[in-house]
Amino acid sequence: MKLGRTLLATATMLMAGTSLALAAGELHIYNWGNYTSPEMIKKFEQKYDVKVTVTDYDSNDTVLAKIRQGGHGFDVAMPSQSYMKIWIDEGLLLETNPGQMENGKNIAKDWANPDFDPGRKYSAPWQWGTIGIVVNTNVYKGDAGTWATVFDPPEELKGKINVVPEMSDIIYAAIKYNGGKLCETDKEILKKARDTLVKAKPNWVAMEYGTIEKMVSGDFSAAVDWNGSGLRQRLQKPEIKFFYPKEGFTYWSDNAVVLKDAKNVENAKLFQNFIMDPENAAMISSFARYANGIEGSEKFMPDDMKGAPELNVPEDKKAVAEFMTLCDPATQELYTRIWTDLQK
């Protein structure tokens, strides 16, 4: 997932891509913060003589609301797979057929025909990862592989926990902690999940996306966070460890789509094709430290990503991993009520 700064860059020219057309002009990308490789953007600009701007958002709900409003000026966005059905059903996307583009052949088998976008008619893979818990093991030396670490924390961590404010991930965690399932509707379990969150909140110091910097600086000692973020933290501070909760956790993917009202459609298509090149996909992953769904990109990855524990789910935890999906509207409304109570 994320937090960051706006990237702005310029460059030179060349031709290639989906139609071998000479490109020029602009491209406006709306993406999760701290998630876009400046090096990759510079390479794209130089190759196509396109000036790229990257603007940050902090959640799926933020980007969806912005695009629904219209008049946003963006060409490309990166919704998570759990929200893709909404984008498609509401007609917010252009059908660009990334799966049929020149570099579509590089999409890994597991990601070539996903349920959220059969045949890849709308989206190109960006990155994918998992949710879990990061802990400074100098502060807490116990087993943090449970949601109890943040919902019923040990004394060492009280007042030092950050929880990323991503509703679906956090409510899912509270539901699994109370023995429920993905898209749970049982009112008793939902009440327990709500009570768990409200009771736990006083033990948290923050609910924000800026985990990396504050875990490294020591402002936070534990956090609910994503695995790529956890890897970036460990590389700066080796005592930080990422844990997969034993009760269950989700994995997700983010995807590059072209917006229906994009002003720079051809450049947006070029960008979708560009990021499916293995070397370019590796540049994206090397920056944000998530896997990418592009076959052959591994050989271009830095050595510190190969075999990284954050990116390799232990065998004994794979059975409790689930692919995050958006629940039906009625269930989502129940979750929104819980989330609203938590924000009070």
PDB file of N, CA, C and O in Angstrom, residues 17-43:
ATOM      1  N   GLY A  17       6.360   0.616 -27.817  1.00  0.00           N
ATOM      2  CA  GLY A  17       5.132   0.417 -27.090  1.00  0.00           C
ATOM      3  C   GLY A  17       4.123  -0.418 -27.828  1.00  0.00           C
ATOM      4  O   GLY A  17       4.455  -1.246 -28.643  1.00  0.00           O
ATOM      5  N   THR A  18       2.855  -0.172 -27.519  1.00  0.00           N
ATOM      6  CA  THR A  18       1.783  -1.031 -27.997  1.00  0.00           C
ATOM      7  C   THR A  18       1.583  -0.930 -29.496  1.00  0.00           C
ATOM      8  O   THR A  18       1.216  -1.885 -30.147  1.00  0.00           O
ATOM      9  N   SER A  19       1.769   0.251 -30.063  1.00  0.00           N
ATOM     10  CA  SER A  19       1.488   0.422 -31.486  1.00  0.00           C
ATOM     11  C   SER A  19       2.670   0.999 -32.251  1.00  0.00           C
ATOM     12  O   SER A  19       2.542   1.373 -33.404  1.00  0.00           O
ATOM     13  N   LEU A  20       3.817   1.088 -31.594  1.00  0.00           N
ATOM     14  CA  LEU A  20       5.013   1.668 -32.199  1.00  0.00           C
ATOM     15  C   LEU A  20       4.769   3.099 -32.676  1.00  0.00           C
ATOM     16  O   LEU A  20       5.420   3.592 -33.579  1.00  0.00           O
ATOM     17  N   ALA A  21       3.828   3.771 -32.007  1.00  0.00           N
ATOM     18  CA  ALA A  21       3.542   5.156 -32.375  1.00  0.00           C
ATOM     19  C   ALA A  21       4.483   6.083 -31.624  1.00  0.00           C
ATOM     20  O   ALA A  21       4.861   5.827 -30.490  1.00  0.00           O
ATOM     21  N   LEU A  22       4.866   7.173 -32.269  1.00  0.00           N
ATOM     22  CA  LEU A  22       5.703   8.163 -31.624  1.00  0.00           C
ATOM     23  C   LEU A  22       4.858   8.929 -30.620  1.00  0.00           C
ATOM     24  O   LEU A  22       3.820   9.486 -30.967  1.00  0.00           O
ATOM     25  N   ALA A  23       5.267   8.929 -29.378  1.00  0.00           N
ATOM     26  CA  ALA A  23       4.503   9.604 -28.342  1.00  0.00           C
ATOM     27  C   ALA A  23       5.140  10.935 -27.990  1.00  0.00           C
ATOM     28  O   ALA A  23       6.310  11.170 -28.248  1.00  0.00           O
ATOM     29  N   ALA A  24       4.361  11.802 -27.397  1.00  0.00           N
ATOM     30  CA  ALA A  24       4.827  13.071 -26.869  1.00  0.00           C
ATOM     31  C   ALA A  24       3.691  13.650 -26.058  1.00  0.00           C
ATOM     32  O   ALA A  24       2.546  13.221 -26.186  1.00  0.00           O
ATOM     33  N   GLY A  25       3.987  14.613 -25.223  1.00  0.00           N
ATOM     34  CA  GLY A  25       2.925  15.249 -24.461  1.00  0.00           C
ATOM     35  C   GLY A  25       3.025  14.977 -22.986  1.00  0.00           C
ATOM     36  O   GLY A  25       4.108  15.049 -22.406  1.00  0.00           O
ATOM     37  N   GLU A  26       1.890  14.630 -22.374  1.00  0.00           N
ATOM     38  CA  GLU A  26       1.816  14.508 -20.928  1.00  0.00           C
ATOM     39  C   GLU A  26       1.150  13.201 -20.509  1.00  0.00           C
ATOM     40  O   GLU A  26       0.472  12.546 -21.302  1.00  0.00           O
ATOM     41  N   LEU A  27       1.358  12.855 -19.245  1.00  0.00           N
ATOM     42  CA  LEU A  27       0.662  11.737 -18.629  1.00  0.00           C
ATOM     43  C   LEU A  27       0.509  12.061 -17.154  1.00  0.00           C
ATOM     44  O   LEU A  27       1.480  12.418 -16.485  1.00  0.00           O
ATOM     45  N   HIS A  28      -0.714  11.930 -16.655  1.00  0.00           N
ATOM     46  CA  HIS A  28      -0.996  12.261 -15.258  1.00  0.00           C
ATOM     47  C   HIS A  28      -1.448  10.996 -14.528  1.00  0.00           C
ATOM     48  O   HIS A  28      -2.494  10.425 -14.837  1.00  0.00           O
ATOM     49  N   ILE A  29      -0.638  10.583 -13.556  1.00  0.00           N
ATOM     50  CA  ILE A  29      -0.854   9.334 -12.824  1.00  0.00           C
ATOM     51  C   ILE A  29      -1.301   9.638 -11.405  1.00  0.00           C
ATOM     52  O   ILE A  29      -0.741  10.507 -10.727  1.00  0.00           O
ATOM     53  N   TYR A  30      -2.313   8.914 -10.947  1.00  0.00           N
ATOM     54  CA  TYR A  30      -2.828   9.028  -9.585  1.00  0.00           C
ATOM     55  C   TYR A  30      -2.548   7.693  -8.904  1.00  0.00           C
ATOM     56  O   TYR A  30      -3.101   6.660  -9.286  1.00  0.00           O
ATOM     57  N   ASN A  31      -1.671   7.694  -7.898  1.00  0.00           N
ATOM     58  CA  ASN A  31      -1.210   6.432  -7.321  1.00  0.00           C
ATOM     59  C   ASN A  31      -1.068   6.545  -5.812  1.00  0.00           C
ATOM     60  O   ASN A  31      -1.005   7.642  -5.249  1.00  0.00           O
ATOM     61  N   TRP A  32      -1.014   5.382  -5.167  1.00  0.00           N
ATOM     62  CA  TRP A  32      -0.713   5.341  -3.741  1.00  0.00           C
ATOM     63  C   TRP A  32       0.611   6.071  -3.479  1.00  0.00           C
ATOM     64  O   TRP A  32       1.530   6.033  -4.309  1.00  0.00           O
ATOM     65  N   GLY A  33       0.719   6.702  -2.321  1.00  0.00           N
ATOM     66  CA  GLY A  33       1.932   7.440  -1.986  1.00  0.00           C
ATOM     67  C   GLY A  33       3.129   6.542  -1.739  1.00  0.00           C
ATOM     68  O   GLY A  33       2.996   5.411  -1.284  1.00  0.00           O
ATOM     69  N   ASN A  34       4.302   7.055  -2.049  1.00  0.00           N
ATOM     70  CA  ASN A  34       5.572   6.359  -1.796  1.00  0.00           C
ATOM     71  C   ASN A  34       5.586   4.987  -2.453  1.00  0.00           C
ATOM     72  O   ASN A  34       6.052   4.007  -1.882  1.00  0.00           O
ATOM     73  N   TYR A  35       5.078   4.921  -3.681  1.00  0.00           N
ATOM     74  CA  TYR A  35       4.779   3.641  -4.331  1.00  0.00           C
ATOM     75  C   TYR A  35       5.212   3.618  -5.790  1.00  0.00           C
ATOM     76  O   TYR A  35       5.040   2.617  -6.459  1.00  0.00           O
ATOM     77  N   THR A  36       5.747   4.736  -6.268  1.00  0.00           N
ATOM     78  CA  THR A  36       6.102   4.874  -7.684  1.00  0.00           C
ATOM     79  C   THR A  36       7.590   5.141  -7.827  1.00  0.00           C
ATOM     80  O   THR A  36       8.099   6.100  -7.261  1.00  0.00           O
ATOM     81  N   SER A  37       8.270   4.310  -8.598  1.00  0.00           N
ATOM     82  CA  SER A  37       9.710   4.448  -8.777  1.00  0.00           C
ATOM     83  C   SER A  37      10.048   5.685  -9.611  1.00  0.00           C
ATOM     84  O   SER A  37       9.693   5.763 -10.798  1.00  0.00           O
ATOM     85  N   PRO A  38      10.750   6.679  -9.053  1.00  0.00           N
ATOM     86  CA  PRO A  38      11.169   7.835  -9.848  1.00  0.00           C
ATOM     87  C   PRO A  38      12.065   7.436 -11.018  1.00  0.00           C
ATOM     88  O   PRO A  38      11.991   8.029 -12.099  1.00  0.00           O
ATOM     89  N   GLU A  39      12.885   6.416 -10.807  1.00  0.00           N
ATOM     90  CA  GLU A  39      13.776   5.933 -11.857  1.00  0.00           C
ATOM     91  C   GLU A  39      12.983   5.376 -13.033  1.00  0.00           C
ATOM     92  O   GLU A  39      13.297   5.632 -14.208  1.00  0.00           O
ATOM     93  N   MET A  40      11.926   4.620 -12.730  1.00  0.00           N
ATOM     94  CA  MET A  40      11.089   4.071 -13.786  1.00  0.00           C
ATOM     95  C   MET A  40      10.354   5.177 -14.540  1.00  0.00           C
ATOM     96  O   MET A  40      10.234   5.152 -15.765  1.00  0.00           O
ATOM     97  N   ILE A  41       9.846   6.169 -13.802  1.00  0.00           N
ATOM     98  CA  ILE A  41       9.155   7.292 -14.438  1.00  0.00           C
ATOM     99  C   ILE A  41      10.106   8.043 -15.371  1.00  0.00           C
ATOM    100  O   ILE A  41       9.748   8.401 -16.503  1.00  0.00           O
ATOM    101  N   LYS A  42      11.313   8.270 -14.918  1.00  0.00           N
ATOM    102  CA  LYS A  42      12.299   8.975 -15.745  1.00  0.00           C
ATOM    103  C   LYS A  42      12.588   8.197 -17.030  1.00  0.00           C
ATOM    104  O   LYS A  42      12.694   8.778 -18.125  1.00  0.00           O
ATOM    105  N   LYS A  43      12.702   6.892 -16.907  1.00  0.00           N
ATOM    106  CA  LYS A  43      12.960   6.061 -18.083  1.00  0.00           C
ATOM    107  C   LYS A  43      11.808   6.158 -19.078  1.00  0.00           C
ATOM    108  O   LYS A  43      12.030   6.265 -20.300  1.00  0.00           O
TER     109      LYS A  43
END
